[in-house]
Short mmCIF file of C-alpha atoms in Angstrom, two decimals:
data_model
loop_
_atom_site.label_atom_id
_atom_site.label_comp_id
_atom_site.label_asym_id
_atom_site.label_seq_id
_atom_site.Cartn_x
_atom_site.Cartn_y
_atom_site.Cartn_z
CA UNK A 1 97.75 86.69 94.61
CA UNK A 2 101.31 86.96 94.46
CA UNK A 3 103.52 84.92 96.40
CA UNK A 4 107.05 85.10 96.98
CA UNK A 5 108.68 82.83 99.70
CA UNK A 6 111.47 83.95 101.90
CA UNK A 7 114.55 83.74 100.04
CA UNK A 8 113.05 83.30 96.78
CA UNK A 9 114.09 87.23 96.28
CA UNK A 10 117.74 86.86 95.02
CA UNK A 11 119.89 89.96 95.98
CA UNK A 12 122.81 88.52 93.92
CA UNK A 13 121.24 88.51 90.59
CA UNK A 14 119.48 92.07 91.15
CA UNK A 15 123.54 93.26 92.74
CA UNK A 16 124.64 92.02 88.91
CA UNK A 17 122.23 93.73 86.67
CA UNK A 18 122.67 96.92 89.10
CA UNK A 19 125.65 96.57 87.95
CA UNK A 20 124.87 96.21 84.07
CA UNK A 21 122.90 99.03 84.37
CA UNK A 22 125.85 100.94 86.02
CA UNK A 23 127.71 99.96 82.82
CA UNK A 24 124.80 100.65 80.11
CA UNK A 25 124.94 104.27 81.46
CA UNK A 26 128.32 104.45 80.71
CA UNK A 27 129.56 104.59 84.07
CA UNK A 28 132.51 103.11 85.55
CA UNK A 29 130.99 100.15 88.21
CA UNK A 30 134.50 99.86 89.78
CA UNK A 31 135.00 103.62 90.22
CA UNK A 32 135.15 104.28 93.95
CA UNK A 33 132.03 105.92 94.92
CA UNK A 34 129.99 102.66 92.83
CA UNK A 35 132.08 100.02 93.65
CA UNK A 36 129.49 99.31 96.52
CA UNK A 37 126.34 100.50 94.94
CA UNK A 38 125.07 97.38 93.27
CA UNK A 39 124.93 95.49 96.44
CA UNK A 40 123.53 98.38 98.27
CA UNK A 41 120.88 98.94 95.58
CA UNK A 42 120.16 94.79 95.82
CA UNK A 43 119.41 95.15 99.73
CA UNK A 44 117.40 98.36 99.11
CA UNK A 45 115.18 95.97 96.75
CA UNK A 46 115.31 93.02 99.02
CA UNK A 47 114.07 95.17 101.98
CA UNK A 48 111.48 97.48 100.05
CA UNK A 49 109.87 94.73 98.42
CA UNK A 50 109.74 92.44 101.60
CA UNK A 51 105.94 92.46 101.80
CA UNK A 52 106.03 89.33 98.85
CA UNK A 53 107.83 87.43 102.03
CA UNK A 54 104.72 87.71 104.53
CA UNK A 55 101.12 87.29 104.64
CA UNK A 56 98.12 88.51 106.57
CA UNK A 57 98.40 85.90 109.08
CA UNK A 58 101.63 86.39 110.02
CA UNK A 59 100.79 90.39 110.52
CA UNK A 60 97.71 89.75 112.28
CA UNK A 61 99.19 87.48 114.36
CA UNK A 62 96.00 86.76 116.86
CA UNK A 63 95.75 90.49 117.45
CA UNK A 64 91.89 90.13 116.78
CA UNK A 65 89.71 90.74 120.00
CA UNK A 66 85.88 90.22 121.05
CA UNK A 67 84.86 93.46 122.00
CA UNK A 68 81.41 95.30 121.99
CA UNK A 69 82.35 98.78 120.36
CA UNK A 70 80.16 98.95 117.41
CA UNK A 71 81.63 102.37 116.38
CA UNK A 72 83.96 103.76 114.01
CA UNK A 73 87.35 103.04 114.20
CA UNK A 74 90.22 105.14 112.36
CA UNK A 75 93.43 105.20 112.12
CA UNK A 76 94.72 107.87 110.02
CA UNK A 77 98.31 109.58 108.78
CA UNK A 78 100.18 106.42 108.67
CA UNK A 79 103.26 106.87 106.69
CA UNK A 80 103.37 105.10 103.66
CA UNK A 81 106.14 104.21 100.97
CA UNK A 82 105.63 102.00 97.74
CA UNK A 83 107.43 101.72 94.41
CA UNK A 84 105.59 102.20 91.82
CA UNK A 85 105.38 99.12 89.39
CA UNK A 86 105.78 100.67 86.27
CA UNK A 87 109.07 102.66 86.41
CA UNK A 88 110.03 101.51 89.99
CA UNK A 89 110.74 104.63 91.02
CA UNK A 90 109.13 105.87 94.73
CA UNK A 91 105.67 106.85 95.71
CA UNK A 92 105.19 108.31 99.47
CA UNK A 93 102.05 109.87 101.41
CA UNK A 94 99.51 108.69 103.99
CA UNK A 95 96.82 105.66 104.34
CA UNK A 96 93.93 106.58 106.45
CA UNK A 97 91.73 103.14 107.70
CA UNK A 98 88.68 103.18 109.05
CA UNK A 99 86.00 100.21 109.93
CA UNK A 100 83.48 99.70 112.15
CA UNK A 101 83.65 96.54 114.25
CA UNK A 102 80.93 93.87 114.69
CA UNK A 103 82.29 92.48 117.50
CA UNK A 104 86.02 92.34 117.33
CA UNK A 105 88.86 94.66 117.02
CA UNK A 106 92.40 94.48 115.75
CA UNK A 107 95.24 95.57 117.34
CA UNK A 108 95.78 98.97 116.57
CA UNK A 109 99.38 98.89 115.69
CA UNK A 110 98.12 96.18 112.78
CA UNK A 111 96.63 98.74 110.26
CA UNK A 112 100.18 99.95 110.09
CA UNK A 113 101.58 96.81 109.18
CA UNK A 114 99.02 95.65 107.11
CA UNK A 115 99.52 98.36 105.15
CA UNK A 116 103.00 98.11 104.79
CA UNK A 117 102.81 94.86 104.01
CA UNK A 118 101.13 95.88 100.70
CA UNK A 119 103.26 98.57 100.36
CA UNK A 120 106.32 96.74 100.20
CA UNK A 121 105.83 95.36 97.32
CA UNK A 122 105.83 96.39 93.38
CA UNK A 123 102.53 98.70 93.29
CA UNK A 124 99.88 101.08 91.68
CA UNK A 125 98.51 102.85 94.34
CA UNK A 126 94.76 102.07 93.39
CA UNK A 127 95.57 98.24 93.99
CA UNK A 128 97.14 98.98 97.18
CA UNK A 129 94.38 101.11 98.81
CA UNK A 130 92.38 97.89 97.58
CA UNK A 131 94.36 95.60 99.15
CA UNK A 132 94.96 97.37 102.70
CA UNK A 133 90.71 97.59 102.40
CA UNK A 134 90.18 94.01 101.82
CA UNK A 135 93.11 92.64 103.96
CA UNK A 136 91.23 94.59 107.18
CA UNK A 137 87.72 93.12 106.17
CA UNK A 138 89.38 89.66 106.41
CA UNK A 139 91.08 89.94 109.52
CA UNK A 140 87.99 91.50 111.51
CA UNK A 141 85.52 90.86 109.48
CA UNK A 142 83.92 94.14 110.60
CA UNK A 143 80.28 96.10 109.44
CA UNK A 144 82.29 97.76 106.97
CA UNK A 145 86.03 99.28 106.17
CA UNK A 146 87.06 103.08 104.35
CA UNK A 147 90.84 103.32 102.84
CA UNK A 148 92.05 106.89 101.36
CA UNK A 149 95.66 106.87 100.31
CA UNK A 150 97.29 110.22 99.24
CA UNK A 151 100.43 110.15 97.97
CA UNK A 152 102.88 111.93 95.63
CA UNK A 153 104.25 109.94 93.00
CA UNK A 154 108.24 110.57 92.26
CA UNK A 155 107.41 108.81 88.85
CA UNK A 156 105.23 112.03 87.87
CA UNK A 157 107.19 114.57 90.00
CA UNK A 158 111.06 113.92 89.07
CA UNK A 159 110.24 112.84 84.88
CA UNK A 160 107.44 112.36 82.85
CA UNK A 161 104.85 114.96 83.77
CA UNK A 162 107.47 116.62 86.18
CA UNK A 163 104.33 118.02 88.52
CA UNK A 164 105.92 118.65 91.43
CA UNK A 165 103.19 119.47 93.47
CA UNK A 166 100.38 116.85 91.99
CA UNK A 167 99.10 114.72 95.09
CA UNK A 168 96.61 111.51 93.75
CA UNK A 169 93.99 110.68 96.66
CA UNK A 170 92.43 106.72 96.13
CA UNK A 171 89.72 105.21 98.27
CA UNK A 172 88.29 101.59 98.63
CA UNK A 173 84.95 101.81 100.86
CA UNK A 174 83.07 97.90 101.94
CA UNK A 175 80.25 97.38 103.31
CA UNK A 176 78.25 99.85 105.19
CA UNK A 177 81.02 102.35 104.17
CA UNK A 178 79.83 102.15 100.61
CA UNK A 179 76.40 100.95 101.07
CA UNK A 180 75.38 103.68 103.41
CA UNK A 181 76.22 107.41 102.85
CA UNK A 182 76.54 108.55 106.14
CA UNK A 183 79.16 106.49 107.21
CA UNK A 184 81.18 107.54 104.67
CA UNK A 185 80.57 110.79 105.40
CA UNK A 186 81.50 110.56 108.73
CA UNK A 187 84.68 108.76 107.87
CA UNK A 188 85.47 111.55 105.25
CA UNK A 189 84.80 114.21 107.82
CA UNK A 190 87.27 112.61 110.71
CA UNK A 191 89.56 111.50 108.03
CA UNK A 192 89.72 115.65 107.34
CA UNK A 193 89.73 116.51 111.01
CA UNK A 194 93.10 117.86 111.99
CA UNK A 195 93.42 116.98 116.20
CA UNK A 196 94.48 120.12 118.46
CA UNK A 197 98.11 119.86 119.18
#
């Protein structure tokens, strides 16, 4: 694993080759309106990578409890925003997270930062539905855990490609969620299940 320390990220050195860049493209990095953008761009980075700066236990934070429910668990349309690894540019959508405890739950509110702990962070989105699976099997240690992440990828949308309306759906399944087809069925079915408003 990666890890990156607090203040090991150094917003100075990405605010100069911002500003490089500004220059390679033939811009003008003292005209008015970019006078300001390196250092904004360098504390866009700092903050949307911040998940190298914390770790599972710090997340967590002792927001496991003993508790009997021995069904499933999901928590599901929780808004998600990474940048893609290879061309840095955005990728946005929804994690869904399901597991089924075996005697201990996690604070509900914890899914959502474990994933965007992971999310924070220079990604492909296959990794990061990995990740968000493995990180909730370690802090629960439940029966099993199911991650889908849709998202659409800016990378593909605004160049390359240039599909606009191209959505890419990953899972990561453990334990009885890939050992035991029902389960996952179940978890697929709720996952589609749209609540009355």
């Amino acid at each position: 694993p990666i890890v990156v320390r607090q203040g090991d990220q150094d917003s100075g050195e990405i605010e100069h080759c911002v500003k490089k860049i500004i220059k390679a493209l033939g811009e003008d990095p003292d005209r008015e309106g970019l006078v300001k953008t390196p250092k904004r761009v360098a504390d866009s980075f700092v903050f949307l990578t911040s998940g190298y700066t914390t770790n599972l236990q710090e997340i967590v934070n002792g927001a496991v409890f003993e508790e009997e429910h021995d069904n499933m668990v999901i928590v599901k349309d929780i808004d998600l925003f990474s940048l893609c690894e290879h061309h840095m540019i955005p990728f946005y959508g929804k994690v869904h997270i399901g597991y089924i405890p075996n005697g201990k739950v996690i604070g509900l509110s914890k899914l959502a930062r474990i994933s965007e702990m992971y999310s924070r962070r220079l990604q492909v989105q296959e990794r990061l539905t990995t990740q968000i699976a493995k990180a909730v099997n370690e802090a629960v240690q439940p029966a099993g855990v199911g991650v889908i992440i849709e998202a659409k990828h800016m990378c593909m949308s605004m160049r390359g490609a240039q599909k606009t309306s191209a959505y890419t759906t990953t899972s990561a399944m453990l334990g009885v969620f890939r050992e035991d087809v029902r389960t996952r069925t179940e978890f697929l079915d709720l996952v589609r299940h749209q609540p009355s408003r």
